[in-house]
Short mmCIF file of C-alpha atoms in Angstrom, two decimals:
data_model
loop_
_atom_site.label_atom_id
_atom_site.label_comp_id
_atom_site.label_asym_id
_atom_site.label_seq_id
_atom_site.Cartn_x
_atom_site.Cartn_y
_atom_site.Cartn_z
CA GLN A 1289 -32.09 3.08 1.34
CA LYS A 1290 -28.46 3.95 1.70
CA GLU A 1291 -26.55 1.47 3.79
CA VAL A 1292 -23.27 3.39 4.03
CA GLU A 1293 -23.51 6.75 5.84
CA GLN A 1294 -21.09 9.68 5.86
CA ASN A 1295 -21.42 13.24 7.06
CA SER A 1296 -21.43 15.33 3.87
CA GLY A 1297 -19.56 18.21 5.51
CA PRO A 1298 -17.81 20.31 4.55
CA LEU A 1299 -15.24 19.55 7.13
CA SER A 1300 -12.80 22.48 7.37
CA VAL A 1301 -9.43 22.08 9.06
CA PRO A 1302 -6.30 24.31 9.22
CA GLU A 1303 -3.15 23.21 7.45
CA GLY A 1304 -1.15 20.85 9.59
CA ALA A 1305 -4.10 19.62 11.62
CA ILE A 1306 -5.58 16.12 11.79
CA ALA A 1307 -8.66 15.60 9.69
CA SER A 1308 -11.00 12.88 10.87
CA LEU A 1309 -13.54 11.38 8.48
CA ASN A 1310 -16.16 8.91 9.60
CA CYS A 1311 -18.33 6.29 8.00
CA THR A 1312 -20.96 3.85 9.34
CA TYR A 1313 -22.45 0.82 7.60
CA SER A 1314 -25.44 -1.39 8.24
CA ASP A 1315 -24.36 -4.89 7.04
CA ARG A 1316 -22.57 -6.84 9.83
CA GLY A 1317 -21.30 -9.34 7.30
CA SER A 1318 -19.24 -6.80 5.43
CA GLN A 1319 -15.57 -7.76 5.07
CA SER A 1320 -14.00 -5.09 2.81
CA PHE A 1321 -13.83 -1.40 3.42
CA PHE A 1322 -12.28 1.31 1.22
CA TRP A 1323 -11.54 5.02 1.25
CA TYR A 1324 -11.40 6.88 -2.02
CA ARG A 1325 -10.49 10.51 -2.68
CA GLN A 1326 -12.15 12.47 -5.45
CA TYR A 1327 -10.97 15.83 -6.65
CA SER A 1328 -13.56 18.09 -8.26
CA GLY A 1329 -14.16 17.06 -11.86
CA LYS A 1330 -12.02 13.91 -11.53
CA SER A 1331 -12.73 10.26 -10.90
CA PRO A 1332 -12.37 8.52 -7.52
CA GLU A 1333 -8.99 7.09 -6.67
CA LEU A 1334 -8.18 4.62 -3.88
CA ILE A 1335 -6.47 5.87 -0.77
CA MET A 1336 -6.62 2.85 1.45
CA PHE A 1337 -8.50 -0.40 2.00
CA ILE A 1338 -8.87 -2.28 5.35
CA TYR A 1339 -10.18 -5.70 6.11
CA SER A 1340 -9.33 -6.37 9.73
CA ASN A 1341 -10.31 -4.61 13.01
CA GLY A 1342 -7.87 -2.06 14.18
CA ASP A 1343 -5.68 0.55 12.50
CA LYS A 1344 -3.86 0.52 9.18
CA GLU A 1345 -1.33 3.24 8.48
CA ASP A 1346 0.00 4.42 5.13
CA GLY A 1347 2.08 7.57 5.33
CA ARG A 1348 -0.05 10.42 6.62
CA PHE A 1349 -3.21 8.30 6.36
CA THR A 1350 -4.62 5.90 8.97
CA ALA A 1351 -7.77 3.84 8.44
CA GLN A 1352 -9.55 2.52 11.54
CA LEU A 1353 -12.10 -0.30 11.51
CA ASN A 1354 -14.41 -1.37 14.32
CA LYS A 1355 -16.68 -4.13 13.05
CA ALA A 1356 -18.53 -4.42 16.35
CA SER A 1357 -19.60 -0.79 16.08
CA GLN A 1358 -19.93 -0.98 12.24
CA TYR A 1359 -17.68 2.03 11.92
CA VAL A 1360 -14.72 2.91 9.74
CA SER A 1361 -12.74 6.11 9.80
CA LEU A 1362 -9.95 7.86 8.01
CA LEU A 1363 -7.44 10.08 9.76
CA ILE A 1364 -5.25 12.43 7.73
CA ARG A 1365 -2.32 13.77 9.73
CA ASP A 1366 -0.52 16.95 8.86
CA SER A 1367 -3.29 18.02 6.53
CA GLN A 1368 -2.26 19.91 3.41
CA PRO A 1369 -4.32 22.17 1.07
CA SER A 1370 -3.78 19.48 -1.58
CA ASP A 1371 -5.88 17.12 0.57
CA SER A 1372 -8.94 19.26 -0.09
CA ALA A 1373 -11.29 16.88 -1.91
CA THR A 1374 -14.37 14.70 -1.35
CA TYR A 1375 -13.63 11.48 0.47
CA LEU A 1376 -15.80 8.44 -0.29
CA CYS A 1377 -16.25 5.52 1.96
CA ALA A 1378 -17.12 2.20 0.23
CA VAL A 1379 -18.17 -1.00 1.80
CA ASN A 1380 -18.62 -4.36 -0.05
CA LEU A 1381 -22.14 -5.59 0.72
CA GLU A 1382 -23.46 -9.03 -0.11
CA SER A 1383 -25.95 -9.09 -2.99
CA GLY A 1384 -27.06 -12.28 -4.67
CA GLY A 1385 -23.91 -14.16 -3.85
CA SER A 1386 -21.54 -11.36 -4.91
CA TYR A 1387 -20.00 -8.67 -2.81
CA ILE A 1388 -20.87 -5.38 -4.40
CA PRO A 1389 -19.27 -2.00 -3.43
CA THR A 1390 -21.72 0.49 -1.96
CA PHE A 1391 -20.61 4.10 -1.49
CA GLY A 1392 -21.44 6.73 0.98
CA ARG A 1393 -22.38 10.17 -0.27
CA GLY A 1394 -18.88 11.44 0.54
CA THR A 1395 -17.48 14.00 2.90
CA SER A 1396 -16.06 17.26 1.52
CA LEU A 1397 -12.76 18.22 3.15
CA ILE A 1398 -11.33 21.73 2.99
CA VAL A 1399 -7.84 22.34 4.33
CA HIS A 1400 -7.19 26.10 4.63
CA PRO A 1401 -3.72 27.62 4.82
CA ASP B 50 -3.00 3.86 -13.78
CA ALA B 51 -5.41 1.09 -14.59
CA GLY B 52 -6.21 0.90 -18.28
CA ILE B 53 -9.80 2.08 -18.41
CA THR B 54 -11.24 4.36 -21.02
CA GLN B 55 -14.73 5.74 -21.51
CA SER B 56 -16.27 7.04 -24.60
CA PRO B 57 -17.59 9.55 -25.30
CA ARG B 58 -16.26 11.80 -22.58
CA HIS B 59 -18.98 14.40 -23.15
CA LYS B 60 -22.34 14.13 -24.82
CA VAL B 61 -25.34 16.35 -25.24
CA THR B 62 -28.54 14.70 -26.50
CA GLU B 63 -32.21 15.30 -26.66
CA THR B 64 -35.02 13.70 -24.69
CA GLY B 65 -36.23 10.46 -26.23
CA THR B 66 -33.06 9.64 -28.17
CA PRO B 67 -31.09 6.42 -27.52
CA VAL B 68 -27.60 6.81 -26.02
CA THR B 69 -24.84 4.29 -25.61
CA LEU B 70 -21.82 4.75 -23.43
CA ARG B 71 -18.71 2.53 -23.70
CA CYS B 72 -16.27 1.38 -21.16
CA HIS B 73 -13.07 -0.38 -22.32
CA GLN B 74 -10.48 -1.96 -20.07
CA THR B 75 -7.09 -3.52 -20.81
CA GLU B 76 -6.62 -5.12 -17.32
CA ASN B 77 -8.56 -8.34 -17.91
CA HIS B 78 -10.58 -7.69 -14.72
CA ARG B 79 -13.58 -9.86 -14.20
CA TYR B 80 -16.01 -7.37 -12.72
CA MET B 81 -17.15 -4.12 -14.41
CA TYR B 82 -19.53 -1.55 -13.09
CA TRP B 83 -21.52 1.49 -14.20
CA TYR B 84 -22.21 4.26 -11.75
CA ARG B 85 -23.86 7.61 -11.97
CA GLN B 86 -22.85 10.52 -9.76
CA ASP B 87 -25.12 13.39 -8.95
CA PRO B 88 -24.81 16.16 -6.34
CA GLY B 89 -26.10 15.06 -2.98
CA HIS B 90 -26.29 11.36 -3.98
CA GLY B 91 -22.76 10.27 -4.29
CA LEU B 92 -21.95 7.27 -6.50
CA ARG B 93 -24.92 5.03 -7.23
CA LEU B 94 -24.57 1.69 -8.94
CA ILE B 95 -26.61 1.25 -12.14
CA HIS B 96 -25.57 -2.21 -13.37
CA TYR B 97 -22.60 -4.46 -12.95
CA SER B 98 -21.08 -7.45 -14.76
CA TYR B 99 -19.28 -10.43 -13.20
CA GLY B 100 -18.26 -11.97 -16.47
CA VAL B 101 -19.02 -12.04 -20.24
CA LYS B 102 -22.81 -11.99 -20.67
CA ASP B 103 -23.27 -12.07 -16.88
CA THR B 104 -24.90 -8.85 -15.55
CA ASP B 105 -27.02 -7.79 -12.74
CA LYS B 106 -28.95 -4.75 -11.60
CA GLY B 107 -27.80 -2.17 -9.19
CA GLU B 108 -29.54 0.42 -7.03
CA VAL B 109 -30.76 2.71 -9.89
CA SER B 110 -31.22 0.37 -12.95
CA ASP B 111 -34.54 1.63 -14.24
CA GLY B 112 -34.18 3.17 -17.75
CA TYR B 113 -30.78 1.59 -18.33
CA SER B 114 -29.56 -1.62 -19.96
CA VAL B 115 -26.12 -3.12 -20.34
CA SER B 116 -24.27 -5.60 -22.39
CA ARG B 117 -20.91 -7.34 -22.13
CA SER B 118 -19.98 -9.45 -25.07
CA LYS B 119 -16.22 -9.37 -24.42
CA THR B 120 -14.23 -9.20 -21.27
CA GLU B 121 -12.82 -5.78 -22.11
CA ASP B 122 -16.05 -3.97 -23.06
CA PHE B 123 -19.09 -3.00 -21.00
CA LEU B 124 -21.75 -0.95 -22.66
CA LEU B 125 -24.46 1.16 -20.99
CA THR B 126 -27.54 2.08 -23.06
CA LEU B 127 -30.24 4.55 -22.29
CA GLU B 128 -32.97 3.39 -24.63
CA SER B 129 -34.88 6.69 -24.52
CA ALA B 130 -32.98 9.34 -22.66
CA THR B 131 -34.76 11.58 -20.10
CA SER B 132 -33.62 14.80 -18.41
CA SER B 133 -33.38 12.92 -15.08
CA GLN B 134 -30.56 10.87 -16.68
CA THR B 135 -28.37 13.98 -17.01
CA SER B 136 -25.42 13.03 -14.84
CA VAL B 137 -21.75 12.05 -14.75
CA TYR B 138 -21.28 8.35 -15.47
CA PHE B 139 -18.34 6.38 -14.19
CA CYS B 140 -17.16 2.97 -15.22
CA ALA B 141 -15.11 0.92 -12.74
CA ILE B 142 -13.39 -2.43 -12.75
CA SER B 143 -12.26 -4.88 -10.13
CA ASP B 144 -11.12 -8.41 -9.73
CA PRO B 145 -12.00 -10.25 -6.53
CA GLY B 146 -9.48 -12.90 -7.41
CA LEU B 147 -6.63 -10.52 -6.78
CA LYS B 148 -5.16 -9.78 -3.38
CA THR B 149 -7.58 -6.87 -2.99
CA ASP B 150 -10.87 -6.23 -4.65
CA THR B 151 -10.21 -2.60 -5.10
CA GLN B 152 -12.14 -0.73 -7.81
CA TYR B 153 -10.40 1.36 -10.42
CA PHE B 154 -12.39 4.04 -12.11
CA GLY B 155 -12.45 5.43 -15.62
CA PRO B 156 -12.32 9.12 -16.37
CA GLY B 157 -16.08 9.59 -16.51
CA THR B 158 -18.63 10.66 -19.18
CA ARG B 159 -20.63 13.85 -18.73
CA LEU B 160 -24.10 13.35 -20.25
CA THR B 161 -26.59 16.13 -20.72
CA VAL B 162 -30.09 15.38 -21.78
CA LEU B 163 -32.02 18.43 -23.01
#
């Protein structure tokens, strides 16, 4: 049973628009949340991590965390065709005393010129 | 880039044969992970290690075993490969003792079982 949920998409946005990617998780005790980007045929790479409620901004990317609603999102401003990729949400879930990353299935983003 | 290599990068094998995939890191990170990635399923954890000779099962561990005799190496073994194990396998590392417990991924191994 998957405990991290993402809409698989594809999410299609025009160049220059804001892309909004969403993720929900089931474990209220989770403390660490990550967004990874994966280009086709490549390995995942970290975009952002967030630990505290609220927003965290890094350039064109903003991660938003709401622990009460068990919801984390990623906003991409001024989307570019090079942002076209699959975005993976990961949440560290407790398992046998360790916190183990659990990934959502990913959301495919297409930015069209 | 984190120093993670995987070998082989591509492998084609036949059903019933044993297969070993290797992950090697130069970062001295404590945790190492093996994932498989299949269309529609995302990344699924097979096994992970939290230290030398310390391993535990993940979500999809059946048919797989692992070993970690040195900090830098984590081996994934398919004792008798089946077609359902055709997949892309990723190794990852992390170190919860650092400021962040971000995972860093290797380049992946594409395994085809005929």
